[in-house]
Amino acid sequence: MDRRGLLTGLSAGAAATALGQFPAKAQTYGAIPPLKSVTPYPLGVSASFRKLSDTAWTRLAATHFSRLTPEWEMKMEYLLRADGSLQFDRADALVRFARQNGMGLHGHALIWYAQDGEYFQKLKTKPDAFLLAYTRYIQDVISHFTGFIRGWDVVNEPVWNDGRGLRPCLWREVLGDDYIGLALEAAHQADPSATLFLNDYNLELTPKKRATFLKLCEKLLKDGAPLSGIGTQTHIDSGIEPGLIKAAIKDIASLGLKVHVSEVDISLREPHPVNLAAPRIHQVRVLSELLEAYHDVPDRQRYGLTLWALRDSDSWLNTPQGGKGLLPDEPVLFDGLGRPKPLAQAFVSAMK
């Protein structure tokens, strides 16, 4: 059977399995091979410094994944002190763990509209000094990890969620719209071999945002910016309309750049489910569509796929901020005890 036929069969077959395996207090779990051993491209998972003291987490991550993405430890909010100096202790600990376990690391994220810091706020009335500090920050961070980190989210979430254009932020206020191109150029100068990404969310769910985002990428390329990859976060829910993911991945890949499916989770909090099992059935369908769409991307463009939590209990969707007081979510492949769920078994079946 060809891969497309397999995935089509998986949607129905694995969904039926999921229905049978999710009654309350009666879950059963089958053994699976290391996920990285069956995945034909790098398979990543988000990581945080505090998880390194959790031996169950470290064992599971090292067994199943070939790449880490720091959730917070490489963001400006942590790295940059008020005096402009940098602290790398937690990021370095993640690098050591990755090295010890033969894993790669994806750099996330250098410039983000949501974080700037006291140091840059003090410089915003001095554009020349601001630009110098902006460039130096990017280059100092990349240079610290050169030789190990081979890909970076250089600018994170630059486009309004409704697609109206670029988000307002301190970077744009001081440097203009070219803050993105300037960041890419600084990153390229620091490590000419690195794959440099723009990374954003809801590119699947909101076609207008995707169109605006891709026009931004096309303009950067036309202007000679060293953009070499697109990250689509893929924070989605099990109720997403069929076909939206496939259309998004196809559009994103059409630019010929590396494609990183960068922050995958599939929430069960779809609106008004017909029954409690339905979201889990739909979750398998959504994963199947995502994997099929990514398999259709040319091999040379597949940078990898990253899950945005190892276990359900690690997910941001189960924090006060992400959960918003709702019932616990089950958005990833392993449950809170680290057991592979039917969704993980569906992942393995798709890869076979």
Tab-separated table of C-alpha atoms in Angstrom:
chain	number	residue	atom	x	y	z
A	1	MET	CA	0.000	0.000	0.000
A	2	ASP	CA	1.325	3.462	-0.810
A	3	ARG	CA	1.865	6.009	1.991
A	4	ARG	CA	-1.209	8.038	1.073
A	5	GLY	CA	-3.377	4.921	1.174
A	6	LEU	CA	-1.826	3.896	4.467
A	7	LEU	CA	-2.590	7.246	6.028
A	8	THR	CA	-6.137	7.162	4.737
A	9	GLY	CA	-6.602	3.748	6.300
A	10	LEU	CA	-4.940	4.914	9.478
A	11	SER	CA	-7.431	7.719	9.959
A	12	ALA	CA	-10.291	5.277	10.244
A	13	GLY	CA	-8.505	2.309	11.779
A	14	ALA	CA	-6.526	4.148	14.443
A	15	ALA	CA	-9.514	6.323	15.259
A	16	ALA	CA	-11.558	3.222	15.976
A	17	THR	CA	-8.716	1.924	18.133
A	18	ALA	CA	-8.616	5.205	20.009
A	19	LEU	CA	-12.347	4.985	20.666
A	20	GLY	CA	-11.868	1.583	22.223
A	21	GLN	CA	-8.883	2.601	24.333
A	22	PHE	CA	-10.128	5.743	26.041
A	23	PRO	CA	-12.883	4.652	28.443
A	24	ALA	CA	-12.404	6.127	31.892
A	25	LYS	CA	-10.000	4.105	34.090
A	26	ALA	CA	-9.556	1.436	31.414
A	27	GLN	CA	-6.757	2.689	29.202
A	28	THR	CA	-4.337	0.161	27.698
A	29	TYR	CA	-0.990	1.000	26.121
A	30	GLY	CA	1.074	-0.926	23.626
A	31	ALA	CA	4.856	-0.767	23.321
A	32	ILE	CA	6.288	1.380	20.543
A	33	PRO	CA	9.773	1.619	19.046
A	34	PRO	CA	11.827	4.776	19.613
A	35	LEU	CA	9.959	7.381	17.586
A	36	LYS	CA	13.181	8.856	16.194
A	37	SER	CA	14.081	5.424	14.775
A	38	VAL	CA	11.020	5.377	12.499
A	39	THR	CA	10.964	9.062	11.503
A	40	PRO	CA	12.807	9.962	8.266
A	41	TYR	CA	13.620	13.498	9.406
A	42	PRO	CA	14.693	15.051	12.735
A	43	LEU	CA	12.040	14.620	15.421
A	44	GLY	CA	12.114	17.284	18.106
A	45	VAL	CA	10.489	18.036	21.436
A	46	SER	CA	10.346	21.182	23.533
A	47	ALA	CA	12.482	21.222	26.654
A	48	SER	CA	13.007	23.315	29.750
A	49	PHE	CA	15.858	23.474	32.232
A	50	ARG	CA	13.698	22.306	35.127
A	51	LYS	CA	12.870	19.064	33.305
A	52	LEU	CA	16.540	18.028	33.401
A	53	SER	CA	16.110	17.033	37.056
A	54	ASP	CA	13.176	14.757	36.144
A	55	THR	CA	14.762	11.403	35.308
A	56	ALA	CA	11.538	10.047	33.804
A	57	TRP	CA	11.464	13.031	31.420
A	58	THR	CA	15.145	12.785	30.455
A	59	ARG	CA	14.929	9.044	29.803
A	60	LEU	CA	11.807	9.380	27.658
A	61	ALA	CA	13.158	12.363	25.698
A	62	ALA	CA	16.505	10.702	24.963
A	63	THR	CA	14.788	7.491	23.865
A	64	HIS	CA	12.323	8.982	21.421
A	65	PHE	CA	13.619	12.335	20.126
A	66	SER	CA	16.630	13.498	18.146
A	67	ARG	CA	16.350	17.265	18.710
A	68	LEU	CA	15.402	19.687	21.484
A	69	THR	CA	13.903	23.181	21.295
A	70	PRO	CA	14.249	25.241	24.485
A	71	GLU	CA	10.866	26.625	25.530
A	72	TRP	CA	12.228	29.688	27.309
A	73	GLU	CA	15.920	29.436	28.134
A	74	MET	CA	17.101	31.008	24.851
A	75	LYS	CA	14.513	33.776	24.771
A	76	MET	CA	15.562	37.336	25.509
A	77	GLU	CA	13.526	37.451	28.703
A	78	TYR	CA	15.992	35.034	30.270
A	79	LEU	CA	19.235	35.603	28.349
A	80	LEU	CA	19.464	39.404	28.539
A	81	ARG	CA	20.180	41.147	31.816
A	82	ALA	CA	19.280	44.788	32.455
A	83	ASP	CA	22.914	45.875	31.966
A	84	GLY	CA	23.147	44.216	28.541
A	85	SER	CA	25.163	41.199	29.675
A	86	LEU	CA	24.034	37.675	28.840
A	87	GLN	CA	23.378	34.616	30.980
A	88	PHE	CA	23.693	31.239	29.297
A	89	ASP	CA	23.704	28.852	32.253
A	90	ARG	CA	20.313	27.216	31.642
A	91	ALA	CA	20.709	27.095	27.873
A	92	ASP	CA	24.165	25.564	28.303
A	93	ALA	CA	22.684	22.863	30.542
A	94	LEU	CA	20.258	21.923	27.754
A	95	VAL	CA	23.143	21.848	25.288
A	96	ARG	CA	25.084	19.483	27.561
A	97	PHE	CA	22.092	17.170	27.862
A	98	ALA	CA	21.593	17.171	24.103
A	99	ARG	CA	25.274	16.443	23.445
A	100	GLN	CA	25.358	13.621	25.976
A	101	ASN	CA	22.396	11.962	24.262
A	102	GLY	CA	23.342	12.513	20.623
A	103	MET	CA	20.586	15.077	20.078
A	104	GLY	CA	20.566	18.318	18.140
A	105	LEU	CA	19.217	21.636	19.384
A	106	HIS	CA	17.085	24.223	17.585
A	107	GLY	CA	17.605	27.845	18.643
A	108	HIS	CA	14.393	29.541	19.802
A	109	ALA	CA	13.957	32.508	19.581
A	110	LEU	CA	16.191	35.531	19.007
A	111	ILE	CA	13.722	38.369	18.320
A	112	TRP	CA	10.090	38.277	19.468
A	113	TYR	CA	7.547	41.091	19.584
A	114	ALA	CA	6.506	40.023	23.099
A	115	GLN	CA	9.935	40.441	24.707
A	116	ASP	CA	12.479	43.255	24.603
A	117	GLY	CA	13.763	44.087	28.085
A	118	GLU	CA	14.953	46.990	30.172
A	119	TYR	CA	18.253	47.227	28.336
A	120	PHE	CA	16.649	47.929	24.955
A	121	GLN	CA	13.941	50.135	26.422
A	122	LYS	CA	16.681	52.459	27.682
A	123	LEU	CA	18.112	52.727	24.163
A	124	LYS	CA	14.928	53.356	22.194
A	125	THR	CA	15.547	57.118	21.871
A	126	LYS	CA	19.064	56.450	20.516
A	127	PRO	CA	18.539	54.646	17.204
A	128	ASP	CA	22.218	54.242	16.307
A	129	ALA	CA	23.074	52.739	19.691
A	130	PHE	CA	19.900	50.629	19.535
A	131	LEU	CA	20.854	49.159	16.151
A	132	LEU	CA	24.366	48.392	17.351
A	133	ALA	CA	23.033	46.655	20.467
A	134	TYR	CA	20.402	44.788	18.415
A	135	THR	CA	23.005	43.424	16.040
A	136	ARG	CA	25.430	42.606	18.832
A	137	TYR	CA	22.797	40.733	20.843
A	138	ILE	CA	21.897	38.481	17.910
A	139	GLN	CA	25.486	37.808	16.986
A	140	ASP	CA	26.664	37.200	20.552
A	141	VAL	CA	23.901	34.675	21.188
A	142	ILE	CA	24.484	32.802	17.938
A	143	SER	CA	28.262	32.866	18.325
A	144	HIS	CA	27.968	31.310	21.780
A	145	PHE	CA	26.343	28.208	20.242
A	146	THR	CA	28.025	28.112	16.814
A	147	GLY	CA	29.097	24.609	15.882
A	148	PHE	CA	26.230	22.955	17.710
A	149	ILE	CA	23.001	24.814	16.965
A	150	ARG	CA	22.439	24.708	13.202
A	151	GLY	CA	19.032	26.368	12.941
A	152	TRP	CA	17.459	29.436	14.582
A	153	ASP	CA	14.058	31.063	14.875
A	154	VAL	CA	15.483	34.497	14.149
A	155	VAL	CA	12.166	36.364	14.320
A	156	ASN	CA	9.195	34.832	16.093
A	157	GLU	CA	5.535	35.660	15.337
A	158	PRO	CA	6.009	38.872	13.319
A	159	VAL	CA	2.487	38.993	11.790
A	160	TRP	CA	-0.820	40.007	13.397
A	161	ASN	CA	-3.042	36.992	13.997
A	162	ASP	CA	-5.752	38.389	11.689
A	163	GLY	CA	-3.209	38.922	8.903
A	164	ARG	CA	-3.495	42.713	8.765
A	165	GLY	CA	0.298	43.150	8.635
A	166	LEU	CA	3.313	43.296	10.918
A	167	ARG	CA	2.754	43.447	14.657
A	168	PRO	CA	3.767	46.597	16.520
A	169	CYS	CA	6.806	46.078	18.739
A	170	LEU	CA	9.820	47.940	20.053
A	171	TRP	CA	11.981	46.549	17.242
A	172	ARG	CA	9.680	47.910	14.561
A	173	GLU	CA	9.174	51.202	16.420
A	174	VAL	CA	12.899	51.988	16.415
A	175	LEU	CA	14.204	50.174	13.320
A	176	GLY	CA	11.149	50.168	11.051
A	177	ASP	CA	9.795	47.218	9.085
A	178	ASP	CA	13.336	46.220	8.177
A	179	TYR	CA	13.981	45.009	11.729
A	180	ILE	CA	13.344	41.518	10.357
A	181	GLY	CA	15.812	41.777	7.491
A	182	LEU	CA	18.392	43.343	9.814
A	183	ALA	CA	18.007	40.454	12.254
A	184	LEU	CA	18.449	37.871	9.504
A	185	GLU	CA	21.553	39.624	8.198
A	186	ALA	CA	23.098	39.830	11.676
A	187	ALA	CA	22.370	36.141	12.251
A	188	HIS	CA	23.890	35.171	8.913
A	189	GLN	CA	27.045	37.122	9.641
A	190	ALA	CA	27.396	35.329	12.969
A	191	ASP	CA	26.965	31.844	11.439
A	192	PRO	CA	26.772	31.690	7.618
A	193	SER	CA	26.007	27.956	7.743
A	194	ALA	CA	22.933	28.210	9.993
A	195	THR	CA	19.380	27.718	8.722
A	196	LEU	CA	17.509	30.923	9.561
A	197	PHE	CA	13.746	30.845	10.164
A	198	LEU	CA	10.756	33.068	10.552
A	199	ASN	CA	8.365	31.230	12.868
A	200	ASP	CA	4.647	31.923	13.356
A	201	TYR	CA	1.368	30.328	14.437
A	202	ASN	CA	-2.162	29.875	13.046
A	203	LEU	CA	-0.809	29.653	9.502
A	204	GLU	CA	-3.046	26.600	9.089
A	205	LEU	CA	-6.139	28.075	10.702
A	206	THR	CA	-6.084	31.574	9.170
A	207	PRO	CA	-5.407	31.692	5.416
A	208	LYS	CA	-5.256	35.505	5.436
A	209	LYS	CA	-2.473	35.423	8.001
A	210	ARG	CA	-0.645	32.773	5.985
A	211	ALA	CA	-0.878	34.899	2.842
A	212	THR	CA	0.508	37.952	4.669
A	213	PHE	CA	3.279	35.875	6.228
A	214	LEU	CA	4.312	34.336	2.907
A	215	LYS	CA	4.291	37.738	1.182
A	216	LEU	CA	6.648	38.937	3.916
A	217	CYS	CA	8.936	35.983	3.225
A	218	GLU	CA	8.846	36.626	-0.531
A	219	LYS	CA	9.725	40.293	-0.023
A	220	LEU	CA	12.634	39.403	2.232
A	221	LEU	CA	13.960	36.964	-0.345
A	222	LYS	CA	13.550	39.513	-3.139
A	223	ASP	CA	15.492	42.043	-1.048
A	224	GLY	CA	18.315	39.547	-0.603
A	225	ALA	CA	17.724	38.673	3.060
A	226	PRO	CA	19.357	35.369	4.105
A	227	LEU	CA	16.057	33.695	5.000
A	228	SER	CA	16.376	29.941	4.599
A	229	GLY	CA	13.440	28.453	6.488
A	230	ILE	CA	9.822	28.837	7.589
A	231	GLY	CA	8.541	27.548	10.907
A	232	THR	CA	4.845	26.798	11.205
A	233	GLN	CA	4.049	26.245	14.871
A	234	THR	CA	0.944	24.102	14.315
A	235	HIS	CA	-0.758	24.695	17.649
A	236	ILE	CA	-4.106	23.327	16.521
A	237	ASP	CA	-7.146	21.561	17.942
A	238	SER	CA	-8.813	18.317	17.004
A	239	GLY	CA	-11.753	20.166	15.480
A	240	ILE	CA	-9.752	21.927	12.744
A	241	GLU	CA	-11.479	21.709	9.381
A	242	PRO	CA	-10.152	18.883	7.183
A	243	GLY	CA	-7.848	20.103	4.431
A	244	LEU	CA	-6.602	23.262	6.152
A	245	ILE	CA	-3.337	21.713	7.323
A	246	LYS	CA	-2.564	20.190	3.934
A	247	ALA	CA	-3.252	23.483	2.152
A	248	ALA	CA	-1.021	25.386	4.572
A	249	ILE	CA	1.952	23.024	4.308
A	250	LYS	CA	1.689	23.042	0.525
A	251	ASP	CA	1.663	26.858	0.403
A	252	ILE	CA	4.565	27.142	2.828
A	253	ALA	CA	6.668	24.610	0.932
A	254	SER	CA	6.018	26.410	-2.382
A	255	LEU	CA	8.709	28.992	-1.552
A	256	GLY	CA	11.381	26.283	-1.704
A	257	LEU	CA	12.726	27.013	1.801
A	258	LYS	CA	13.267	24.578	4.651
A	259	VAL	CA	9.995	23.823	6.458
A	260	HIS	CA	9.928	23.227	10.217
A	261	VAL	CA	6.671	22.032	11.764
A	262	SER	CA	7.916	23.638	14.895
A	263	GLU	CA	5.558	23.492	17.900
A	264	VAL	CA	2.991	20.756	17.375
A	265	ASP	CA	0.203	20.068	19.800
A	266	ILE	CA	-3.348	18.970	19.016
A	267	SER	CA	-5.757	20.130	21.700
A	268	LEU	CA	-8.847	18.095	22.532
A	269	ARG	CA	-10.738	21.247	23.462
A	270	GLU	CA	-12.710	21.429	20.253
A	271	PRO	CA	-16.007	23.265	20.636
A	272	HIS	CA	-19.147	21.303	21.411
A	273	PRO	CA	-17.983	17.697	20.809
A	274	VAL	CA	-20.800	15.259	20.023
A	275	ASN	CA	-19.410	12.852	22.609
A	276	LEU	CA	-16.319	12.555	24.782
A	277	ALA	CA	-14.595	10.138	22.396
A	278	ALA	CA	-15.082	12.312	19.299
A	279	PRO	CA	-12.208	14.763	19.960
A	280	ARG	CA	-9.765	11.840	20.313
A	281	ILE	CA	-10.954	10.328	17.049
A	282	HIS	CA	-10.565	13.696	15.370
A	283	GLN	CA	-7.121	14.113	16.950
A	284	VAL	CA	-5.904	11.002	15.127
A	285	ARG	CA	-7.356	12.322	11.871
A	286	VAL	CA	-5.597	15.670	12.343
A	287	LEU	CA	-2.255	13.996	13.058
A	288	SER	CA	-2.701	11.816	9.975
A	289	GLU	CA	-3.352	14.850	7.789
A	290	LEU	CA	-0.338	16.660	9.205
A	291	LEU	CA	2.034	13.746	8.633
A	292	GLU	CA	0.715	13.121	5.134
A	293	ALA	CA	1.120	16.792	4.247
A	294	TYR	CA	4.680	16.877	5.593
A	295	HIS	CA	5.620	13.686	3.761
A	296	ASP	CA	4.588	15.447	0.544
A	297	VAL	CA	7.232	18.141	1.167
A	298	PRO	CA	10.452	17.410	-0.768
A	299	ASP	CA	13.084	15.699	1.387
A	300	ARG	CA	15.571	18.565	1.012
A	301	GLN	CA	13.038	20.986	2.528
A	302	ARG	CA	12.073	18.894	5.577
A	303	TYR	CA	13.970	20.422	8.494
A	304	GLY	CA	11.981	18.366	10.983
A	305	LEU	CA	8.885	18.142	13.139
A	306	THR	CA	8.829	19.221	16.795
A	307	LEU	CA	6.255	18.311	19.462
A	308	TRP	CA	5.549	21.130	21.925
A	309	ALA	CA	5.644	18.905	25.010
A	310	LEU	CA	6.879	15.438	25.811
A	311	ARG	CA	3.965	14.388	28.040
A	312	ASP	CA	0.462	15.792	28.408
A	313	SER	CA	1.395	16.990	31.872
A	314	ASP	CA	4.300	19.045	30.438
A	315	SER	CA	2.126	20.971	27.975
A	316	TRP	CA	1.585	24.723	28.219
A	317	LEU	CA	-2.077	23.915	27.589
A	318	ASN	CA	-2.165	22.451	31.097
A	319	THR	CA	-0.728	25.554	32.781
A	320	PRO	CA	-2.874	28.345	34.257
A	321	GLN	CA	-1.967	30.525	31.272
A	322	GLY	CA	-2.642	27.979	28.554
A	323	GLY	CA	-5.414	26.069	30.273
A	324	LYS	CA	-7.490	29.101	31.225
A	325	GLY	CA	-9.275	27.122	33.918
A	326	LEU	CA	-10.511	24.462	31.490
A	327	LEU	CA	-10.356	20.700	31.952
A	328	PRO	CA	-6.938	19.035	31.550
A	329	ASP	CA	-5.897	18.626	27.930
A	330	GLU	CA	-4.203	15.695	26.168
A	331	PRO	CA	-2.440	17.356	23.230
A	332	VAL	CA	0.684	15.222	22.663
A	333	LEU	CA	1.834	11.617	22.203
A	334	PHE	CA	2.580	10.525	25.771
A	335	ASP	CA	0.312	10.721	28.795
A	336	GLY	CA	1.255	12.262	32.134
A	337	LEU	CA	2.964	9.030	33.209
A	338	GLY	CA	5.036	8.884	30.037
A	339	ARG	CA	3.053	6.062	28.456
A	340	PRO	CA	2.545	6.142	24.672
A	341	LYS	CA	-1.070	6.913	23.860
A	342	PRO	CA	-3.000	5.622	20.839
A	343	LEU	CA	-1.917	8.896	19.195
A	344	ALA	CA	1.726	7.748	19.488
A	345	GLN	CA	0.803	4.384	18.027
A	346	ALA	CA	-0.887	6.194	15.139
A	347	PHE	CA	2.328	8.198	14.625
A	348	VAL	CA	4.378	4.999	14.366
A	349	SER	CA	1.903	3.416	11.973
A	350	ALA	CA	2.064	6.460	9.709
A	351	MET	CA	5.867	6.347	9.620
A	352	LYS	CA	5.889	2.655	8.734
